[in-house]
CSV table of C-alpha atoms in Angstrom, one decimal:
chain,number,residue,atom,x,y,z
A,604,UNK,CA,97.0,129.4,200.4
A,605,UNK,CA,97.6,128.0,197.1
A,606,UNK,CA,99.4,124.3,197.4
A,607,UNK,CA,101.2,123.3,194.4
A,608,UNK,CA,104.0,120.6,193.9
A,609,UNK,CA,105.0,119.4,190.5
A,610,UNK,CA,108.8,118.3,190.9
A,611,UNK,CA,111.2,117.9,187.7
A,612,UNK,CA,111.7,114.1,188.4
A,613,UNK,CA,107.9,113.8,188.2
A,614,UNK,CA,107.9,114.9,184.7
A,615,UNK,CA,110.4,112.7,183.8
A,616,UNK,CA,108.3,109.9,185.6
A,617,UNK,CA,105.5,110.6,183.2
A,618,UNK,CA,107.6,110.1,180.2
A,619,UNK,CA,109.0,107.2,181.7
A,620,UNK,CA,105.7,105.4,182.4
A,621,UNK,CA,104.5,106.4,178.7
A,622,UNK,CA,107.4,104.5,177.0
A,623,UNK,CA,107.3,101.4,179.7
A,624,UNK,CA,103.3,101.2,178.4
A,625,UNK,CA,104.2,98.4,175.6
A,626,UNK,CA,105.8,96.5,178.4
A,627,UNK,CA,103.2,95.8,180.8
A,628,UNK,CA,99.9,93.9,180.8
A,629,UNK,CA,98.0,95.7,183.8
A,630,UNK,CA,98.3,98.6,185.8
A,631,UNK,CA,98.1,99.0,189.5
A,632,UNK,CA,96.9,102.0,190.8
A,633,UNK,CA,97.6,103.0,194.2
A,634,UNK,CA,95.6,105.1,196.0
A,635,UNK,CA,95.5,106.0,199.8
A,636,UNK,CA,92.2,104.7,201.3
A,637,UNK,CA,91.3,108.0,203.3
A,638,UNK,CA,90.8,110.0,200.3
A,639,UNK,CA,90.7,107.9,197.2
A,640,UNK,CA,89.0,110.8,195.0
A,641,UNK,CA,91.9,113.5,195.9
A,642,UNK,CA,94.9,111.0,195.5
A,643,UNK,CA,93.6,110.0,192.4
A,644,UNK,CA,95.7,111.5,190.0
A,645,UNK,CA,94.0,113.0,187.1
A,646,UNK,CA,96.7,112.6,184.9
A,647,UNK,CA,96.8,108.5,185.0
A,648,UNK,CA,93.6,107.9,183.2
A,649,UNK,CA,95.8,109.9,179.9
A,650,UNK,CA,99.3,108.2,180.6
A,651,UNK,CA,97.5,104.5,181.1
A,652,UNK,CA,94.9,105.2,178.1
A,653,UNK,CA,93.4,101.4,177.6
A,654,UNK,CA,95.4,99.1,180.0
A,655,UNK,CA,93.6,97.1,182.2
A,656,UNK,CA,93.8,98.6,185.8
A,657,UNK,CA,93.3,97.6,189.6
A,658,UNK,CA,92.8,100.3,192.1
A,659,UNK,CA,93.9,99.5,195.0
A,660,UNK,CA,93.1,101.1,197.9
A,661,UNK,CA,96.2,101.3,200.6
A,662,UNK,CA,96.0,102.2,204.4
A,663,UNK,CA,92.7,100.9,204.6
A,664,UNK,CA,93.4,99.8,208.5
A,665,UNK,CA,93.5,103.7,208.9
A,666,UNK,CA,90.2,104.7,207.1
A,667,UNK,CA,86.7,104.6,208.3
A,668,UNK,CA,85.5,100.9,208.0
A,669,UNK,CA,82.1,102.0,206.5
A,670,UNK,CA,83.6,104.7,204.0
A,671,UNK,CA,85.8,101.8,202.3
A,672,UNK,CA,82.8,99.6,201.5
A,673,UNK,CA,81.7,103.1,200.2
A,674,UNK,CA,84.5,103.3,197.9
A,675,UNK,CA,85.0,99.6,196.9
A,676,UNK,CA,81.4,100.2,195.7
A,677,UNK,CA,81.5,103.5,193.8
A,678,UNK,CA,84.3,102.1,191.8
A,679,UNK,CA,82.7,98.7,191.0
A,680,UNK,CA,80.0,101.0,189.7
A,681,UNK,CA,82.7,103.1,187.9
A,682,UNK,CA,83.4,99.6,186.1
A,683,UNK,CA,87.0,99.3,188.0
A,684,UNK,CA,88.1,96.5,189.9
A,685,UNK,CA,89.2,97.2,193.5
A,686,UNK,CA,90.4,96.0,196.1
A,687,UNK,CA,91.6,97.0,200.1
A,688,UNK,CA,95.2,96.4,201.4
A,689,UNK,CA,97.3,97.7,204.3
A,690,UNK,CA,100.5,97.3,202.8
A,691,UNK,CA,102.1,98.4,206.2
A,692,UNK,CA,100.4,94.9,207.8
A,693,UNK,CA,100.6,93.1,205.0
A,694,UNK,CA,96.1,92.7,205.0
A,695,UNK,CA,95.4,91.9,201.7
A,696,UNK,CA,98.8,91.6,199.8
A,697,UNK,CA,98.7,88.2,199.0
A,698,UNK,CA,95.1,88.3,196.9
A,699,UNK,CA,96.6,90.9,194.6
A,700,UNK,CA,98.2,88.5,192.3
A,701,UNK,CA,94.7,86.5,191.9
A,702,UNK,CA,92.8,90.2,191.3
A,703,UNK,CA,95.2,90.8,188.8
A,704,UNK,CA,95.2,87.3,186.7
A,705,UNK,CA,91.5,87.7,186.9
A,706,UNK,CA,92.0,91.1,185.0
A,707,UNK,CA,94.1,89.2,182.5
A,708,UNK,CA,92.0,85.9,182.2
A,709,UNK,CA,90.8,86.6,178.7
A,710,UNK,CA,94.1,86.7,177.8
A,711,UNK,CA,95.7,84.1,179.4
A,712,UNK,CA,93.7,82.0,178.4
A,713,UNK,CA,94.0,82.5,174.7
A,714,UNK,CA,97.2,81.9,175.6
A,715,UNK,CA,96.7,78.8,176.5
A,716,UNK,CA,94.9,77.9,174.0
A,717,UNK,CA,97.1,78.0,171.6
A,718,UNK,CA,99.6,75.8,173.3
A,719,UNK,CA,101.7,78.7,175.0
A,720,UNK,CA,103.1,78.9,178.2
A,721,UNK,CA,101.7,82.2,179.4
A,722,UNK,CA,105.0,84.5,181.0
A,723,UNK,CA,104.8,85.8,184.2
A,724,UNK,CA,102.3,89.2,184.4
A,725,UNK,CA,103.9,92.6,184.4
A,726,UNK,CA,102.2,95.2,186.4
A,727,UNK,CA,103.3,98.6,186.1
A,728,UNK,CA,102.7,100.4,190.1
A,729,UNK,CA,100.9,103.9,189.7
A,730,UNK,CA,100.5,106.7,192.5
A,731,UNK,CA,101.3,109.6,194.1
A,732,UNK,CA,103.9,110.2,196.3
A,733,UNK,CA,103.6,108.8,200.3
A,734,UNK,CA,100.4,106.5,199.0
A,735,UNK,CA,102.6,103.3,200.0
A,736,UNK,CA,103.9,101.9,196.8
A,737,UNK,CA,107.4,100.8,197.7
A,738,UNK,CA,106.0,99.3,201.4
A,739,UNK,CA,103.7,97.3,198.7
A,740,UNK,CA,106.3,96.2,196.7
A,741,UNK,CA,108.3,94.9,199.2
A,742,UNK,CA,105.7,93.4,200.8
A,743,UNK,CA,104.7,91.7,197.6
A,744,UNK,CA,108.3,90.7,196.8
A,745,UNK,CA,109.1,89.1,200.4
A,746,UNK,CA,112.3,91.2,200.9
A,747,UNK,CA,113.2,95.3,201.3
A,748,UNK,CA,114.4,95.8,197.8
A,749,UNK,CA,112.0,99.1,197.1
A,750,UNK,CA,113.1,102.1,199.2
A,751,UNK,CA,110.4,103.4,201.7
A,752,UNK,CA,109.9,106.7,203.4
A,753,UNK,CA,107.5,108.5,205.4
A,754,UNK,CA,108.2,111.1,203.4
A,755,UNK,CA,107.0,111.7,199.8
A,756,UNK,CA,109.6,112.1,196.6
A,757,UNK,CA,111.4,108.3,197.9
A,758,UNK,CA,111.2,107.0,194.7
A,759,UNK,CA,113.2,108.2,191.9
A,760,UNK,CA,113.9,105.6,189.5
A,761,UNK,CA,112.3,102.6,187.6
A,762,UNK,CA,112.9,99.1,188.3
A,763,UNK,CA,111.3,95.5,187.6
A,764,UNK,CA,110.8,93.2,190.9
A,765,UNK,CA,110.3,89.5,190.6
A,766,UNK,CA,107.3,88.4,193.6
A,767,UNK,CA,105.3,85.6,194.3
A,768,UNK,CA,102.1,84.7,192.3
A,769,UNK,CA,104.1,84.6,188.7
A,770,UNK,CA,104.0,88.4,189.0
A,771,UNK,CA,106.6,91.0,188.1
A,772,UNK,CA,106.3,94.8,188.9
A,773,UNK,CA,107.8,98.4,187.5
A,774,UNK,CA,108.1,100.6,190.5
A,775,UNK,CA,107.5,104.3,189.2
A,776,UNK,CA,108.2,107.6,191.2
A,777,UNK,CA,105.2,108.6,192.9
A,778,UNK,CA,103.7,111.8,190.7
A,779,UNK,CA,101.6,114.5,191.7
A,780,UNK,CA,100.0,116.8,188.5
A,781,UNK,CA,100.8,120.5,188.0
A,782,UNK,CA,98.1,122.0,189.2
A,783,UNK,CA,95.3,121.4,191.8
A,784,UNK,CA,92.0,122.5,190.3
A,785,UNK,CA,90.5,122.3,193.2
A,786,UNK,CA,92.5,123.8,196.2
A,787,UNK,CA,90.6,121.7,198.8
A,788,UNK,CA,92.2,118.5,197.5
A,789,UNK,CA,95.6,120.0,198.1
A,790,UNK,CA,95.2,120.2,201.5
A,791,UNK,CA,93.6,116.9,201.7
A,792,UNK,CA,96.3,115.3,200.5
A,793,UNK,CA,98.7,117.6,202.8
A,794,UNK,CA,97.1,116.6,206.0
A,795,UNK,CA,98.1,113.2,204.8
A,796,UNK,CA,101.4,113.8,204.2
A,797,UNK,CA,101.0,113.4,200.4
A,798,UNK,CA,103.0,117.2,199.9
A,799,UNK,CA,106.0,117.9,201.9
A,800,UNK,CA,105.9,119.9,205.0
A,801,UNK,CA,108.4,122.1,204.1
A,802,UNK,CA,106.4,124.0,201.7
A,803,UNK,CA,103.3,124.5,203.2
A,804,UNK,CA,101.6,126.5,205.9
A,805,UNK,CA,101.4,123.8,208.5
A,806,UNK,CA,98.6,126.0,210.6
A,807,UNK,CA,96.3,126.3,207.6
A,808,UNK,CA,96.3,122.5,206.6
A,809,UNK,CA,95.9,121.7,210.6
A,810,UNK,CA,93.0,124.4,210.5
A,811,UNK,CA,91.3,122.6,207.7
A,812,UNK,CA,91.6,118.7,209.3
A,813,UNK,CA,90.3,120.4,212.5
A,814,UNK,CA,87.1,121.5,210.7
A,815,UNK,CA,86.6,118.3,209.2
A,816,UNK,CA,87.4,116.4,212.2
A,817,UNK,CA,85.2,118.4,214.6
A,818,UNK,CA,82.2,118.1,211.6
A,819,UNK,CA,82.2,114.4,210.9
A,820,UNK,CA,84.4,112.4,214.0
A,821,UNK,CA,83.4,115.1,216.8
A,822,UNK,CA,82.9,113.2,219.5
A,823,UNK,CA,86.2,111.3,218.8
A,824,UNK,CA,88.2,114.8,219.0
A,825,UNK,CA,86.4,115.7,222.6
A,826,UNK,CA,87.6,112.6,223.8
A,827,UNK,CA,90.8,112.4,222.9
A,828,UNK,CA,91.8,116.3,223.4
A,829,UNK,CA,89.9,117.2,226.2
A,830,UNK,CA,87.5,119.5,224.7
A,831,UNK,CA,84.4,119.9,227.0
A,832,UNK,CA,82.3,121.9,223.8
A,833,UNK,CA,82.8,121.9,220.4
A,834,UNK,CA,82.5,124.7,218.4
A,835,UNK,CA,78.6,125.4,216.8
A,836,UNK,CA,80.3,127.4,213.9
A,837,UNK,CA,83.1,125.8,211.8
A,838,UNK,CA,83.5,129.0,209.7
A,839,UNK,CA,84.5,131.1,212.5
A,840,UNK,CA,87.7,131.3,212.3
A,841,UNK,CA,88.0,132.7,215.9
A,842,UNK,CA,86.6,129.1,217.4
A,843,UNK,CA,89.1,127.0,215.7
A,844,UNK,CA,92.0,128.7,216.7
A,845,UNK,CA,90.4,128.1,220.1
A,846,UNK,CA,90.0,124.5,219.2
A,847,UNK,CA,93.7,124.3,218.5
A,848,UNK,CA,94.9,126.2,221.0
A,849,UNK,CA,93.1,123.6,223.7
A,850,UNK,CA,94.9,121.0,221.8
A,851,UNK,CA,97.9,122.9,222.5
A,852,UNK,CA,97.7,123.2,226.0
A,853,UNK,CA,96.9,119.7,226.3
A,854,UNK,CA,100.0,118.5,224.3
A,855,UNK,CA,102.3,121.0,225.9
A,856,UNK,CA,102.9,123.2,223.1
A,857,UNK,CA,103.3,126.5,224.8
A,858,UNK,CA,105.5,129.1,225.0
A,859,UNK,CA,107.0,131.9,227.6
A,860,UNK,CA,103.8,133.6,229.2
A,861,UNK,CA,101.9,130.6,228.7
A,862,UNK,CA,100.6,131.1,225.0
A,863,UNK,CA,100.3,128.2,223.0
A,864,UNK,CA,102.6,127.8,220.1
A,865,UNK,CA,100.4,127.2,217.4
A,866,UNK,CA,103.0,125.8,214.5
A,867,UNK,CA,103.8,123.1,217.4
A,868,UNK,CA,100.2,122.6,218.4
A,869,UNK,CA,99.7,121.9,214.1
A,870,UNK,CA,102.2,119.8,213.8
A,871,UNK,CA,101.6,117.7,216.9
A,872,UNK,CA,97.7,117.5,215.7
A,873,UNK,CA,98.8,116.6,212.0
A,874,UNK,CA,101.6,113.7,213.5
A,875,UNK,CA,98.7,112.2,215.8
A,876,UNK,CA,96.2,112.3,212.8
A,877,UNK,CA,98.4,110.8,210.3
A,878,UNK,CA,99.7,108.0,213.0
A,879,UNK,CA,95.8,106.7,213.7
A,880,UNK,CA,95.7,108.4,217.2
A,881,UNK,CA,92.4,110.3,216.4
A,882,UNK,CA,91.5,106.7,215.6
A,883,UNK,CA,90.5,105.5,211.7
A,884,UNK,CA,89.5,108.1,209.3
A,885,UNK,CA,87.9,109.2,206.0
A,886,UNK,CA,88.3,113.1,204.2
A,887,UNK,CA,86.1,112.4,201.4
A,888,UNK,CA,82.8,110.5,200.4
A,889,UNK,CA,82.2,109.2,196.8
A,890,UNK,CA,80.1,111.8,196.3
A,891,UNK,CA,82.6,114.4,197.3
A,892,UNK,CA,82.1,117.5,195.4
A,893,UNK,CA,85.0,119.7,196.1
C-alpha cells in the first residue's frame, strides 16, 4: 500500500512559513519522540535554510526511556540542540524558553551591548500534523488559545502567542511532504496517528506495528494480549494474522460464527498502542535505515 498525504492547506503552509522567515529569530521543531527520524520532515531543513533551531522531541512519557537518551544524543552529535517534553503533562515546558535564549545568546548579548533593550524572542513552531504543537503552545502560553485535536490537519492558520519566558510564538499548520521515499516511514507515522485513518488500510498499518511490536517489545505483547507463543517468523504472513486474530478474540472483536473481525481487531490494537497501553514505545533507532 502506498501512503501519501499532501493536503492543499499544507502547501499554502509552506509558503506561509517562507515569508514569516524574516520575522523570527529561532525555530522550533517539533517532532514526536517515538519516531523522531520518520516525523522529521524533510522539507524543513529547505523552508528554515540558516535559522537557529531546537528539536524538540514531544511525547517523550510515551517512548522507550533508553531510545530518547539515544536520540537526544544522535542529534547533539548532528550539531542540534534538543531537548524532551510531554507537552500533554506539561514535563519539560517550562525549560524551553532557557533552551531557546541559549540559542540566541550571541545575539542577545550584542544586543546588549550596545545599550538595547533586547525584544521578546520569536519562535516560529515547525511539525507535522498530530506531533503536539498546539497542546505545546497552550501549554507554553498558560491558557487554551491554540486549537488541539487528536486528529491531524487541526491547524489551519497562522497566529503569534504571547507566553511566559519573554517568548512569543507563530503557530504553523502541521505539514507532511509530497511524497514518502521511503514507504516504511508512512506507516510509521500512521500507526501514530500522524495520517488520517480514513485513508488508509487500517489492517496493513496494524500488521506492520504487530511485527515490530512482537520483534523488539515481545514479551510486553504476550503479556498484555494473552499470547502463550509468539510467532518464530515475522515474514509469514499467515502467523500475524494469527497474532491479530488472538488479539481479537481477547478484545471481543468477533463477528456471527465466531470469526474475528479483523478491521475491529486493527483498530482496537492501533487505539491501545497509540494511548500507552502496550506500555512506552520506540519505531525507530538513530541508526534506522529504512
Amino acid at each position: 500500500m502506498t501512503i501519501q498525504w499532501f493536503p492543499g492547506h499544507m502547501t499554502k503552509a509552506r509558503r506561509q512559513i517562507e515569508n514569516k522567515l524574516k520575522l523570527i529569530d529561532v525555530a522550533i521543531e517539533l517532532l514526536d519522540a517515538r519516531l523522531p527520524l520518520s516525523s522529521r520532515n524533510p522539507m524543513i531543513d529547505d523552508i528554515l535554510r540558516d535559522k537557529p533551531r531546537l528539536i524538540i522531541l514531544n511525547k517523550s512519557d510515551l517512548a522507550d526511556p533508553e531510545m530518547n537518551r539515544q536520540w537526544l544524543a544522535f542529534f547533539k552529535r548532528e550539531g542540534h540542540a534538543a531537548h524532551l517534553v510531554d507537552a500533554s503533562t506539561g514535563n519539560g515546558v517550562k525549560e524551553i524558553p532557557d533552551q531557546v535564549k541559549l540559542l540566541l545568546k550571541e545575539k542577545i548579548d550584542k544586543q546588549i551591548a550596545k545599550g538595547m533593550n533586547p525584544r521578546a524572542m520569536r519562535a516560529l513552531i515547525v511539525g507535522i500534523p498530530n506531533v503536539g504543537k498546539s497542546t505545546l503552545i497552550n501549554r507554553m502560553a498558560g491558557r487554551n488559545i491554540a486549537a488541539t485535536g487528536d486528529r491531524p490537519g487541526v491547524t489551519k492558520g497562522q497566529q503569534w502567542i504571547k507566553t511566559g519566558g519573554n517568548l512569543e510564538l507563530l503557530d504553523t499548520p502541521g505539514i507532511l511532504w509530497p511524497k514518502f521515499e521511503d514507504q516504511q516511514v508512512g506507516y510509521r507515522l500512521a500507526i501514530t496517528g500522524a495520517i488520517r485513518e480514513e485513508i488508509l488500510n487500517v489492517e496493513d498499518i496494524a500488521f506492520y506495528a504487530v511485527k515490530y511490536l512482537l520483534r523488539d517489545y515481545g514479551d510486553r505483547f504476550r503479556e498484555r494480549y494473552g499470547i502463550d507463543k509468539l510467532p518464530e517468523d515475522l515474514e509469514n504472513p499467515d502467523e500475524i494474522v494469527a497474532v491479530m486474530e488472538a488479539v481479537g478474540r481477547k478484545r471481543g472483536c468477533l463477528v456471527s460464527g465466531g470469526r474475528v473481525d479483523l478491521e475491529k481487531a486493527s483498530r482496537t490494537l492501533l487505539h491501545e498502542l497509540r494511548a500507552g497501553k502496550l506500555g512506552r514505545f520506540t519505531l525507530e533507532a538513530p541508526d534506522t535505515k529504512g
